[in-house]
Amino acid sequence: MQPVYIKTYKSGELRKKITQFKQILNDCTLCPRKCHVRRTDNELGLCKTGRLAQVASFDLHFGEESPLVGKGGSGAIFFAHCNLGCVFCQNYSISLSDTKFQEVYPNQLAFIMLELQKKGAENINFVTPSHVVAQVVEALPEAIEQGLNLPLVYNTSSYDSLNTLKLLDGVIDIYLADVKFFSPKHSKKYTRATDYPEVAMQAIQEMYAQVGGIVLDARGLAQKGLMVRHLLMPGEIADTDKWLEFLHEHKMHDVYLNIMDQYHPAGRADEFPELMDKITYTQWEKAVTKAQKMGFKYIDPGSSRIFNLLF
Ligand code: SF4
């Protein structure tokens, strides 16, 4: 299956999208924070990222879901900083520090994609891209001209503006989307984004409308579609049942669903006693059983099977 962006590039649409993205950076509303800063002049908004994207690291990554890993690994590019900023972030030093990471010009970002492809990556996985998606798209023509032909994965918190997502139609092959909080009270407390639930619900529907359910090739590798991640959290903080019901009501049973049990307190979690608890195997099993009963077809087997054997 040819990646979707090749056709968009050949038709000239990709260049038009790049022009629109550049305009957005002039008065930044790239994400729902709507900072209205002039990033083209390196003014900084909440994401602390100016005109150029900053890359914290890139490499073949074998810790993603198996349909993204295959033999070669997922070609992950970890962007520095973040537009959401969860207080319990496991990558706090990359996402929320004031450190300036390596800035990359579009040709350098294209080079990174091509290097990962050369090393055998099964896809290019943009990790935390919501605040640098304009820069990602800007780098694509050069990468395509030099032979990039892997599926593109947009690995997001789902705190994405609808306008930005619409511009990604025909660019992204696979959306790998977190769904975090369903309650504005919780999203306000832990991310200062009261509108997270509303934004994420809209974003998931848009992503699904663009790419549909997961499409796997003969090797079981994802080529296209929506993958949804939900991190179980202590107590009812993440409202797991409500997210499952949302996906069920919107008939998204063919998405790849990963109910993740790896929560551990990180970042500033110690400032919130309720975030210091652990996830139990029973909590994971209950959620997965519910998802199975609802008819989800592709549920990640998870690491809890190992957890179960150990305890
Ligand atoms: S991308 Fe950054 S500067 Fe732009 S609106 Fe979002 S947080 Fe603000």
PDB file of C-alpha atoms and ligand atoms in Angstrom:
ATOM      1  CA  MET A   1       0.000   0.000   0.000  1.00  0.00           C
ATOM      2  CA  GLN A   2       1.445   3.355  -1.021  1.00  0.00           C
ATOM      3  CA  PRO A   3       1.622   5.927   1.775  1.00  0.00           C
ATOM      4  CA  VAL A   4      -1.129   8.504   1.435  1.00  0.00           C
ATOM      5  CA  TYR A   5       1.204  11.524   1.266  1.00  0.00           C
ATOM      6  CA  ILE A   6       2.785  10.440  -2.042  1.00  0.00           C
ATOM      7  CA  LYS A   7      -0.422  11.186  -3.941  1.00  0.00           C
ATOM      8  CA  THR A   8      -0.878  14.464  -2.056  1.00  0.00           C
ATOM      9  CA  TYR A   9       2.667  15.459  -2.998  1.00  0.00           C
ATOM     10  CA  LYS A  10       2.243  14.535  -6.666  1.00  0.00           C
ATOM     11  CA  SER A  11      -1.003  16.483  -6.971  1.00  0.00           C
ATOM     12  CA  GLY A  12       0.608  19.665  -5.595  1.00  0.00           C
ATOM     13  CA  GLU A  13      -1.707  19.652  -2.573  1.00  0.00           C
ATOM     14  CA  LEU A  14       1.141  19.132  -0.133  1.00  0.00           C
ATOM     15  CA  ARG A  15       2.761  22.454  -1.122  1.00  0.00           C
ATOM     16  CA  LYS A  16      -0.560  24.236  -0.597  1.00  0.00           C
ATOM     17  CA  LYS A  17      -0.855  22.719   2.859  1.00  0.00           C
ATOM     18  CA  ILE A  18       2.669  23.868   3.715  1.00  0.00           C
ATOM     19  CA  THR A  19       1.732  27.439   2.746  1.00  0.00           C
ATOM     20  CA  GLN A  20      -1.311  27.277   5.007  1.00  0.00           C
ATOM     21  CA  PHE A  21       0.729  25.864   7.880  1.00  0.00           C
ATOM     22  CA  LYS A  22       3.294  28.660   7.541  1.00  0.00           C
ATOM     23  CA  GLN A  23       0.510  31.244   7.744  1.00  0.00           C
ATOM     24  CA  ILE A  24      -0.727  29.651  10.961  1.00  0.00           C
ATOM     25  CA  LEU A  25       2.749  30.027  12.510  1.00  0.00           C
ATOM     26  CA  ASN A  26       2.556  33.792  11.940  1.00  0.00           C
ATOM     27  CA  ASP A  27      -0.131  34.050  14.606  1.00  0.00           C
ATOM     28  CA  CYS A  28       0.030  30.621  16.149  1.00  0.00           C
ATOM     29  CA  THR A  29      -3.186  28.679  16.491  1.00  0.00           C
ATOM     30  CA  LEU A  30      -1.584  25.425  15.479  1.00  0.00           C
ATOM     31  CA  CYS A  31      -3.009  23.752  18.568  1.00  0.00           C
ATOM     32  CA  PRO A  32      -5.984  24.477  20.843  1.00  0.00           C
ATOM     33  CA  ARG A  33      -3.871  26.627  23.180  1.00  0.00           C
ATOM     34  CA  LYS A  34      -4.202  29.401  20.560  1.00  0.00           C
ATOM     35  CA  CYS A  35      -1.258  31.438  21.864  1.00  0.00           C
ATOM     36  CA  HIS A  36      -1.367  33.887  18.920  1.00  0.00           C
ATOM     37  CA  VAL A  37       2.416  34.344  19.010  1.00  0.00           C
ATOM     38  CA  ARG A  38       4.490  35.061  15.914  1.00  0.00           C
ATOM     39  CA  ARG A  39       6.544  31.880  15.760  1.00  0.00           C
ATOM     40  CA  THR A  40       7.957  32.912  12.398  1.00  0.00           C
ATOM     41  CA  ASP A  41       9.865  35.556  14.437  1.00  0.00           C
ATOM     42  CA  ASN A  42      10.691  33.002  17.121  1.00  0.00           C
ATOM     43  CA  GLU A  43       8.151  34.314  19.609  1.00  0.00           C
ATOM     44  CA  LEU A  44       7.374  31.541  22.057  1.00  0.00           C
ATOM     45  CA  GLY A  45       4.014  30.343  23.253  1.00  0.00           C
ATOM     46  CA  LEU A  46       3.163  27.695  25.794  1.00  0.00           C
ATOM     47  CA  CYS A  47       5.056  25.010  23.854  1.00  0.00           C
ATOM     48  CA  LYS A  48       8.335  26.987  24.045  1.00  0.00           C
ATOM     49  CA  THR A  49       9.045  26.206  20.413  1.00  0.00           C
ATOM     50  CA  GLY A  50       9.743  28.908  17.858  1.00  0.00           C
ATOM     51  CA  ARG A  51      10.113  28.685  14.093  1.00  0.00           C
ATOM     52  CA  LEU A  52      12.054  25.413  14.076  1.00  0.00           C
ATOM     53  CA  ALA A  53      11.153  22.079  15.604  1.00  0.00           C
ATOM     54  CA  GLN A  54      13.460  20.784  18.320  1.00  0.00           C
ATOM     55  CA  VAL A  55      14.389  17.116  18.274  1.00  0.00           C
ATOM     56  CA  ALA A  56      15.282  15.448  21.580  1.00  0.00           C
ATOM     57  CA  SER A  57      16.307  12.149  19.970  1.00  0.00           C
ATOM     58  CA  PHE A  58      15.530   9.760  17.129  1.00  0.00           C
ATOM     59  CA  ASP A  59      16.074   6.050  16.727  1.00  0.00           C
ATOM     60  CA  LEU A  60      14.509   2.710  15.942  1.00  0.00           C
ATOM     61  CA  HIS A  61      12.044   2.085  18.739  1.00  0.00           C
ATOM     62  CA  PHE A  62      10.941  -1.395  19.721  1.00  0.00           C
ATOM     63  CA  GLY A  63       8.650  -0.437  22.601  1.00  0.00           C
ATOM     64  CA  GLU A  64       5.615   0.605  20.555  1.00  0.00           C
ATOM     65  CA  GLU A  65       2.623  -1.594  19.765  1.00  0.00           C
ATOM     66  CA  SER A  66       3.604  -4.686  17.733  1.00  0.00           C
ATOM     67  CA  PRO A  67       1.869  -3.507  14.493  1.00  0.00           C
ATOM     68  CA  LEU A  68       4.277  -0.562  14.508  1.00  0.00           C
ATOM     69  CA  VAL A  69       7.436  -2.460  15.391  1.00  0.00           C
ATOM     70  CA  GLY A  70       7.768  -5.489  13.091  1.00  0.00           C
ATOM     71  CA  LYS A  71      11.366  -6.555  12.492  1.00  0.00           C
ATOM     72  CA  GLY A  72      12.891  -3.156  11.893  1.00  0.00           C
ATOM     73  CA  GLY A  73      11.327  -1.137  14.701  1.00  0.00           C
ATOM     74  CA  SER A  74       9.372   2.076  14.574  1.00  0.00           C
ATOM     75  CA  GLY A  75      11.402   5.041  13.332  1.00  0.00           C
ATOM     76  CA  ALA A  76      10.658   7.353  16.242  1.00  0.00           C
ATOM     77  CA  ILE A  77      11.472  11.048  16.223  1.00  0.00           C
ATOM     78  CA  PHE A  78      10.973  12.500  19.698  1.00  0.00           C
ATOM     79  CA  PHE A  79      10.181  16.182  19.605  1.00  0.00           C
ATOM     80  CA  ALA A  80      11.088  18.338  22.576  1.00  0.00           C
ATOM     81  CA  HIS A  81       8.410  20.213  24.512  1.00  0.00           C
ATOM     82  CA  CYS A  82       4.684  19.630  24.425  1.00  0.00           C
ATOM     83  CA  ASN A  83       1.437  21.526  24.074  1.00  0.00           C
ATOM     84  CA  LEU A  84      -0.408  19.574  26.763  1.00  0.00           C
ATOM     85  CA  GLY A  85       1.965  19.166  29.708  1.00  0.00           C
ATOM     86  CA  CYS A  86       0.594  16.417  31.953  1.00  0.00           C
ATOM     87  CA  VAL A  87       1.971  16.822  35.476  1.00  0.00           C
ATOM     88  CA  PHE A  88       2.730  13.070  35.647  1.00  0.00           C
ATOM     89  CA  CYS A  89       4.591  12.931  32.316  1.00  0.00           C
ATOM     90  CA  GLN A  90       7.119  10.103  32.053  1.00  0.00           C
ATOM     91  CA  ASN A  91       9.234  12.230  29.704  1.00  0.00           C
ATOM     92  CA  TYR A  92       9.071  15.313  31.872  1.00  0.00           C
ATOM     93  CA  SER A  93      12.687  16.315  31.191  1.00  0.00           C
ATOM     94  CA  ILE A  94      12.008  16.413  27.444  1.00  0.00           C
ATOM     95  CA  SER A  95       8.429  17.626  27.402  1.00  0.00           C
ATOM     96  CA  LEU A  96       8.310  20.202  30.124  1.00  0.00           C
ATOM     97  CA  SER A  97      11.798  21.444  30.868  1.00  0.00           C
ATOM     98  CA  ASP A  98      13.063  24.852  29.758  1.00  0.00           C
ATOM     99  CA  THR A  99      16.056  23.228  28.082  1.00  0.00           C
ATOM    100  CA  LYS A 100      16.527  24.110  24.460  1.00  0.00           C
ATOM    101  CA  PHE A 101      17.040  20.996  22.388  1.00  0.00           C
ATOM    102  CA  GLN A 102      18.569  20.640  18.926  1.00  0.00           C
ATOM    103  CA  GLU A 103      16.710  22.782  16.413  1.00  0.00           C
ATOM    104  CA  VAL A 104      16.312  21.224  12.988  1.00  0.00           C
ATOM    105  CA  TYR A 105      15.747  22.849   9.626  1.00  0.00           C
ATOM    106  CA  PRO A 106      13.345  21.108   7.238  1.00  0.00           C
ATOM    107  CA  ASN A 107      16.188  19.485   5.279  1.00  0.00           C
ATOM    108  CA  GLN A 108      17.654  18.124   8.525  1.00  0.00           C
ATOM    109  CA  LEU A 109      14.305  16.696   9.572  1.00  0.00           C
ATOM    110  CA  ALA A 110      13.988  15.113   6.120  1.00  0.00           C
ATOM    111  CA  PHE A 111      17.476  13.660   6.569  1.00  0.00           C
ATOM    112  CA  ILE A 112      16.466  12.112   9.916  1.00  0.00           C
ATOM    113  CA  MET A 113      13.434  10.454   8.308  1.00  0.00           C
ATOM    114  CA  LEU A 114      15.592   9.060   5.512  1.00  0.00           C
ATOM    115  CA  GLU A 115      18.232   7.833   7.968  1.00  0.00           C
ATOM    116  CA  LEU A 116      15.577   5.937   9.919  1.00  0.00           C
ATOM    117  CA  GLN A 117      14.251   4.447   6.691  1.00  0.00           C
ATOM    118  CA  LYS A 118      17.791   3.407   5.728  1.00  0.00           C
ATOM    119  CA  LYS A 119      18.240   1.724   9.118  1.00  0.00           C
ATOM    120  CA  GLY A 120      15.189  -0.458   8.449  1.00  0.00           C
ATOM    121  CA  ALA A 121      12.353   1.390  10.198  1.00  0.00           C
ATOM    122  CA  GLU A 122       8.853   0.110   9.436  1.00  0.00           C
ATOM    123  CA  ASN A 123       7.370   3.614   9.674  1.00  0.00           C
ATOM    124  CA  ILE A 124       8.222   7.160  10.681  1.00  0.00           C
ATOM    125  CA  ASN A 125       6.746   7.869  14.080  1.00  0.00           C
ATOM    126  CA  PHE A 126       6.421  11.549  15.042  1.00  0.00           C
ATOM    127  CA  VAL A 127       6.250  11.542  18.832  1.00  0.00           C
ATOM    128  CA  THR A 128       4.549  14.568  20.435  1.00  0.00           C
ATOM    129  CA  PRO A 129       4.100  16.435  17.134  1.00  0.00           C
ATOM    130  CA  SER A 130       1.081  18.665  17.815  1.00  0.00           C
ATOM    131  CA  HIS A 131       3.107  21.865  18.312  1.00  0.00           C
ATOM    132  CA  VAL A 132       5.541  21.173  15.423  1.00  0.00           C
ATOM    133  CA  VAL A 133       3.277  19.597  12.866  1.00  0.00           C
ATOM    134  CA  ALA A 134       3.758  22.561  10.512  1.00  0.00           C
ATOM    135  CA  GLN A 135       7.512  21.905  10.565  1.00  0.00           C
ATOM    136  CA  VAL A 136       6.977  18.171  10.037  1.00  0.00           C
ATOM    137  CA  VAL A 137       4.870  18.737   6.929  1.00  0.00           C
ATOM    138  CA  GLU A 138       7.313  21.336   5.652  1.00  0.00           C
ATOM    139  CA  ALA A 139      10.074  18.704   5.717  1.00  0.00           C
ATOM    140  CA  LEU A 140       8.164  16.138   3.707  1.00  0.00           C
ATOM    141  CA  PRO A 141       8.752  17.263   0.093  1.00  0.00           C
ATOM    142  CA  GLU A 142      12.517  16.898   0.426  1.00  0.00           C
ATOM    143  CA  ALA A 143      12.160  13.531   2.131  1.00  0.00           C
ATOM    144  CA  ILE A 144       9.756  12.318  -0.566  1.00  0.00           C
ATOM    145  CA  GLU A 145      12.013  13.552  -3.361  1.00  0.00           C
ATOM    146  CA  GLN A 146      14.823  11.528  -1.843  1.00  0.00           C
ATOM    147  CA  GLY A 147      12.781   8.345  -1.583  1.00  0.00           C
ATOM    148  CA  LEU A 148      10.792   8.335   1.653  1.00  0.00           C
ATOM    149  CA  ASN A 149       8.078   5.730   1.283  1.00  0.00           C
ATOM    150  CA  LEU A 150       7.164   4.583   4.797  1.00  0.00           C
ATOM    151  CA  PRO A 151       3.813   5.106   6.523  1.00  0.00           C
ATOM    152  CA  LEU A 152       3.743   8.246   8.668  1.00  0.00           C
ATOM    153  CA  VAL A 153       2.549   7.866  12.258  1.00  0.00           C
ATOM    154  CA  TYR A 154       1.155  10.885  14.125  1.00  0.00           C
ATOM    155  CA  ASN A 155       1.736   9.961  17.773  1.00  0.00           C
ATOM    156  CA  THR A 156      -0.331  12.477  19.680  1.00  0.00           C
ATOM    157  CA  SER A 157      -1.980  13.306  22.997  1.00  0.00           C
ATOM    158  CA  SER A 158      -5.052  14.182  20.858  1.00  0.00           C
ATOM    159  CA  TYR A 159      -4.888  17.767  22.048  1.00  0.00           C
ATOM    160  CA  ASP A 160      -4.983  18.844  18.406  1.00  0.00           C
ATOM    161  CA  SER A 161      -6.964  21.585  16.762  1.00  0.00           C
ATOM    162  CA  LEU A 162      -9.547  20.497  14.247  1.00  0.00           C
ATOM    163  CA  ASN A 163      -8.219  22.906  11.644  1.00  0.00           C
ATOM    164  CA  THR A 164      -4.723  21.420  11.934  1.00  0.00           C
ATOM    165  CA  LEU A 165      -6.053  17.896  11.683  1.00  0.00           C
ATOM    166  CA  LYS A 166      -8.045  18.779   8.566  1.00  0.00           C
ATOM    167  CA  LEU A 167      -4.807  19.985   6.968  1.00  0.00           C
ATOM    168  CA  LEU A 168      -3.293  16.586   7.744  1.00  0.00           C
ATOM    169  CA  ASP A 169      -5.891  14.785   5.669  1.00  0.00           C
ATOM    170  CA  GLY A 170      -3.936  13.050   2.916  1.00  0.00           C
ATOM    171  CA  VAL A 171      -0.637  13.412   4.802  1.00  0.00           C
ATOM    172  CA  ILE A 172      -0.821  11.042   7.776  1.00  0.00           C
ATOM    173  CA  ASP A 173      -1.285   7.297   7.310  1.00  0.00           C
ATOM    174  CA  ILE A 174      -1.637   6.221  10.922  1.00  0.00           C
ATOM    175  CA  TYR A 175      -2.929   8.198  13.869  1.00  0.00           C
ATOM    176  CA  LEU A 176      -1.649   6.876  17.191  1.00  0.00           C
ATOM    177  CA  ALA A 177      -3.825   8.841  19.543  1.00  0.00           C
ATOM    178  CA  ASP A 178      -3.960   8.958  23.330  1.00  0.00           C
ATOM    179  CA  VAL A 179      -7.273   9.528  25.034  1.00  0.00           C
ATOM    180  CA  LYS A 180      -6.554  10.756  28.548  1.00  0.00           C
ATOM    181  CA  PHE A 181      -9.250  12.476  30.617  1.00  0.00           C
ATOM    182  CA  PHE A 182     -12.978  12.556  30.060  1.00  0.00           C
ATOM    183  CA  SER A 183     -13.647  15.029  32.845  1.00  0.00           C
ATOM    184  CA  PRO A 184     -12.766  18.734  32.377  1.00  0.00           C
ATOM    185  CA  LYS A 185     -12.145  18.883  36.119  1.00  0.00           C
ATOM    186  CA  HIS A 186      -9.339  16.328  35.825  1.00  0.00           C
ATOM    187  CA  SER A 187      -7.854  17.718  32.621  1.00  0.00           C
ATOM    188  CA  LYS A 188      -7.763  21.182  34.171  1.00  0.00           C
ATOM    189  CA  LYS A 189      -6.087  19.899  37.305  1.00  0.00           C
ATOM    190  CA  TYR A 190      -3.428  17.769  35.584  1.00  0.00           C
ATOM    191  CA  THR A 191      -2.829  19.610  32.275  1.00  0.00           C
ATOM    192  CA  ARG A 192      -4.390  23.060  32.658  1.00  0.00           C
ATOM    193  CA  ALA A 193      -6.440  22.267  29.543  1.00  0.00           C
ATOM    194  CA  THR A 194     -10.052  22.293  30.692  1.00  0.00           C
ATOM    195  CA  ASP A 195     -11.178  21.653  27.128  1.00  0.00           C
ATOM    196  CA  TYR A 196      -9.078  18.494  26.671  1.00  0.00           C
ATOM    197  CA  PRO A 197     -12.030  16.050  26.692  1.00  0.00           C
ATOM    198  CA  GLU A 198     -14.031  18.065  24.168  1.00  0.00           C
ATOM    199  CA  VAL A 199     -11.000  18.637  21.918  1.00  0.00           C
ATOM    200  CA  ALA A 200      -9.884  15.003  22.081  1.00  0.00           C
ATOM    201  CA  MET A 201     -13.342  13.672  21.267  1.00  0.00           C
ATOM    202  CA  GLN A 202     -13.534  15.901  18.204  1.00  0.00           C
ATOM    203  CA  ALA A 203      -9.977  14.977  17.212  1.00  0.00           C
ATOM    204  CA  ILE A 204     -10.601  11.236  17.443  1.00  0.00           C
ATOM    205  CA  GLN A 205     -13.690  11.550  15.257  1.00  0.00           C
ATOM    206  CA  GLU A 206     -11.759  13.560  12.663  1.00  0.00           C
ATOM    207  CA  MET A 207      -8.849  11.112  12.636  1.00  0.00           C
ATOM    208  CA  TYR A 208     -11.223   8.180  12.224  1.00  0.00           C
ATOM    209  CA  ALA A 209     -13.058   9.961   9.402  1.00  0.00           C
ATOM    210  CA  GLN A 210      -9.724  10.404   7.598  1.00  0.00           C
ATOM    211  CA  VAL A 211      -8.076   7.004   8.013  1.00  0.00           C
ATOM    212  CA  GLY A 212     -10.733   4.631   9.400  1.00  0.00           C
ATOM    213  CA  GLY A 213      -9.954   1.459  11.334  1.00  0.00           C
ATOM    214  CA  ILE A 214      -6.586  -0.228  11.412  1.00  0.00           C
ATOM    215  CA  VAL A 215      -5.301  -1.842   8.202  1.00  0.00           C
ATOM    216  CA  LEU A 216      -2.617  -4.493   8.719  1.00  0.00           C
ATOM    217  CA  ASP A 217      -0.499  -6.051   5.975  1.00  0.00           C
ATOM    218  CA  ALA A 218       0.342  -9.753   5.666  1.00  0.00           C
ATOM    219  CA  ARG A 219       3.101  -9.335   8.272  1.00  0.00           C
ATOM    220  CA  GLY A 220       0.660  -7.814  10.771  1.00  0.00           C
ATOM    221  CA  LEU A 221       2.176  -4.353  10.345  1.00  0.00           C
ATOM    222  CA  ALA A 222      -0.024  -1.268  10.388  1.00  0.00           C
ATOM    223  CA  GLN A 223      -0.225   0.518   7.036  1.00  0.00           C
ATOM    224  CA  LYS A 224      -3.116   2.846   7.727  1.00  0.00           C
ATOM    225  CA  GLY A 225      -5.784   3.632  10.293  1.00  0.00           C
ATOM    226  CA  LEU A 226      -6.457   4.794  13.803  1.00  0.00           C
ATOM    227  CA  MET A 227      -4.773   3.351  16.869  1.00  0.00           C
ATOM    228  CA  VAL A 228      -6.137   4.522  20.221  1.00  0.00           C
ATOM    229  CA  ARG A 229      -4.142   4.424  23.434  1.00  0.00           C
ATOM    230  CA  HIS A 230      -5.668   4.836  26.839  1.00  0.00           C
ATOM    231  CA  LEU A 231      -3.441   4.994  29.911  1.00  0.00           C
ATOM    232  CA  LEU A 232      -5.138   3.533  32.962  1.00  0.00           C
ATOM    233  CA  MET A 233      -4.732   5.826  35.921  1.00  0.00           C
ATOM    234  CA  PRO A 234      -5.293   5.407  39.652  1.00  0.00           C
ATOM    235  CA  GLY A 235      -8.951   5.434  40.661  1.00  0.00           C
ATOM    236  CA  GLU A 236     -11.275   6.914  38.072  1.00  0.00           C
ATOM    237  CA  ILE A 237      -8.978   9.751  37.019  1.00  0.00           C
ATOM    238  CA  ALA A 238      -8.813   8.624  33.384  1.00  0.00           C
ATOM    239  CA  ASP A 239     -12.510   7.670  33.144  1.00  0.00           C
ATOM    240  CA  THR A 240     -11.701   4.480  31.260  1.00  0.00           C
ATOM    241  CA  ASP A 241     -15.307   3.297  31.023  1.00  0.00           C
ATOM    242  CA  LYS A 242     -16.443   6.590  29.540  1.00  0.00           C
ATOM    243  CA  TRP A 243     -13.763   6.518  26.834  1.00  0.00           C
ATOM    244  CA  LEU A 244     -14.682   2.946  25.924  1.00  0.00           C
ATOM    245  CA  GLU A 245     -18.337   3.946  25.740  1.00  0.00           C
ATOM    246  CA  PHE A 246     -17.447   6.919  23.528  1.00  0.00           C
ATOM    247  CA  LEU A 247     -15.567   4.724  21.034  1.00  0.00           C
ATOM    248  CA  HIS A 248     -18.346   2.128  21.172  1.00  0.00           C
ATOM    249  CA  GLU A 249     -21.104   4.684  20.577  1.00  0.00           C
ATOM    250  CA  HIS A 250     -19.213   6.058  17.584  1.00  0.00           C
ATOM    251  CA  LYS A 251     -18.822   2.535  16.192  1.00  0.00           C
ATOM    252  CA  MET A 252     -15.051   2.578  16.137  1.00  0.00           C
ATOM    253  CA  HIS A 253     -14.706  -1.133  16.830  1.00  0.00           C
ATOM    254  CA  ASP A 254     -12.065  -1.585  14.144  1.00  0.00           C
ATOM    255  CA  VAL A 255      -9.503   0.764  15.657  1.00  0.00           C
ATOM    256  CA  TYR A 256      -6.435  -0.790  17.289  1.00  0.00           C
ATOM    257  CA  LEU A 257      -7.058  -0.334  21.004  1.00  0.00           C
ATOM    258  CA  ASN A 258      -4.296  -0.337  23.576  1.00  0.00           C
ATOM    259  CA  ILE A 259      -5.404  -0.120  27.199  1.00  0.00           C
ATOM    260  CA  MET A 260      -2.112   0.586  28.900  1.00  0.00           C
ATOM    261  CA  ASP A 261      -1.184  -0.497  32.396  1.00  0.00           C
ATOM    262  CA  GLN A 262       2.246   1.087  32.659  1.00  0.00           C
ATOM    263  CA  TYR A 263       1.291   4.178  34.642  1.00  0.00           C
ATOM    264  CA  HIS A 264       3.788   5.069  37.300  1.00  0.00           C
ATOM    265  CA  PRO A 265       4.101   8.380  39.126  1.00  0.00           C
ATOM    266  CA  ALA A 266       6.596  10.621  37.348  1.00  0.00           C
ATOM    267  CA  GLY A 267       7.209  14.308  36.744  1.00  0.00           C
ATOM    268  CA  ARG A 268       5.377  16.326  39.402  1.00  0.00           C
ATOM    269  CA  ALA A 269       3.009  13.514  40.362  1.00  0.00           C
ATOM    270  CA  ASP A 270       4.262  13.625  43.955  1.00  0.00           C
ATOM    271  CA  GLU A 271       2.476  16.951  44.385  1.00  0.00           C
ATOM    272  CA  PHE A 272      -0.835  15.087  43.951  1.00  0.00           C
ATOM    273  CA  PRO A 273      -1.312  12.250  46.482  1.00  0.00           C
ATOM    274  CA  GLU A 274      -4.015  10.601  44.348  1.00  0.00           C
ATOM    275  CA  LEU A 275      -1.477  10.191  41.496  1.00  0.00           C
ATOM    276  CA  MET A 276       0.894   8.166  43.659  1.00  0.00           C
ATOM    277  CA  ASP A 277      -1.189   4.966  43.549  1.00  0.00           C
ATOM    278  CA  LYS A 278      -0.475   2.050  41.249  1.00  0.00           C
ATOM    279  CA  ILE A 279      -2.554   0.314  38.607  1.00  0.00           C
ATOM    280  CA  THR A 280      -3.693  -3.193  39.442  1.00  0.00           C
ATOM    281  CA  TYR A 281      -3.976  -6.176  37.152  1.00  0.00           C
ATOM    282  CA  THR A 282      -7.687  -6.377  38.035  1.00  0.00           C
ATOM    283  CA  GLN A 283      -8.201  -2.806  36.794  1.00  0.00           C
ATOM    284  CA  TRP A 284      -6.578  -3.675  33.454  1.00  0.00           C
ATOM    285  CA  GLU A 285      -8.450  -6.959  33.101  1.00  0.00           C
ATOM    286  CA  LYS A 286     -11.798  -5.301  33.846  1.00  0.00           C
ATOM    287  CA  ALA A 287     -11.218  -2.672  31.164  1.00  0.00           C
ATOM    288  CA  VAL A 288     -10.052  -5.188  28.564  1.00  0.00           C
ATOM    289  CA  THR A 289     -13.000  -7.494  29.296  1.00  0.00           C
ATOM    290  CA  LYS A 290     -15.384  -4.585  28.855  1.00  0.00           C
ATOM    291  CA  ALA A 291     -13.735  -3.681  25.535  1.00  0.00           C
ATOM    292  CA  GLN A 292     -13.989  -7.289  24.357  1.00  0.00           C
ATOM    293  CA  LYS A 293     -17.686  -7.433  25.248  1.00  0.00           C
ATOM    294  CA  MET A 294     -18.277  -4.191  23.359  1.00  0.00           C
ATOM    295  CA  GLY A 295     -16.869  -5.823  20.236  1.00  0.00           C
ATOM    296  CA  PHE A 296     -13.493  -4.153  19.740  1.00  0.00           C
ATOM    297  CA  LYS A 297     -11.625  -6.304  17.232  1.00  0.00           C
ATOM    298  CA  TYR A 298      -8.004  -5.347  17.768  1.00  0.00           C
ATOM    299  CA  ILE A 299      -7.129  -5.121  21.446  1.00  0.00           C
ATOM    300  CA  ASP A 300      -3.468  -4.977  22.381  1.00  0.00           C
ATOM    301  CA  PRO A 301      -2.539  -8.012  24.521  1.00  0.00           C
ATOM    302  CA  GLY A 302      -0.597  -5.670  26.821  1.00  0.00           C
ATOM    303  CA  SER A 303       2.166  -6.256  29.303  1.00  0.00           C
ATOM    304  CA  SER A 304      -0.279  -7.270  32.020  1.00  0.00           C
ATOM    305  CA  ARG A 305       0.025 -10.911  31.026  1.00  0.00           C
ATOM    306  CA  ILE A 306       3.594 -10.814  32.291  1.00  0.00           C
ATOM    307  CA  PHE A 307       2.470  -8.816  35.342  1.00  0.00           C
ATOM    308  CA  ASN A 308      -0.036 -11.581  36.074  1.00  0.00           C
ATOM    309  CA  LEU A 309       2.621 -14.277  35.958  1.00  0.00           C
ATOM    310  CA  LEU A 310       4.867 -12.400  38.329  1.00  0.00           C
ATOM    311  CA  PHE A 311       2.393 -11.584  41.080  1.00  0.00           C
TER     312      PHE A 311
HETATM  313  S1  SF4 B   1       1.580  25.257  18.975  1.00  0.00           S
HETATM  314 FE1  SF4 B   1       2.595  26.219  20.741  1.00  0.00          FE
HETATM  315  S2  SF4 B   1       2.559  28.442  20.316  1.00  0.00           S
HETATM  316 FE2  SF4 B   1       1.098  27.449  18.911  1.00  0.00          FE
HETATM  317  S3  SF4 B   1      -0.878  27.576  19.910  1.00  0.00           S
HETATM  318 FE3  SF4 B   1       0.009  25.608  20.487  1.00  0.00          FE
HETATM  319  S4  SF4 B   1       1.142  25.917  22.389  1.00  0.00           S
HETATM  320 FE4  SF4 B   1       0.726  27.933  21.497  1.00  0.00          FE
END
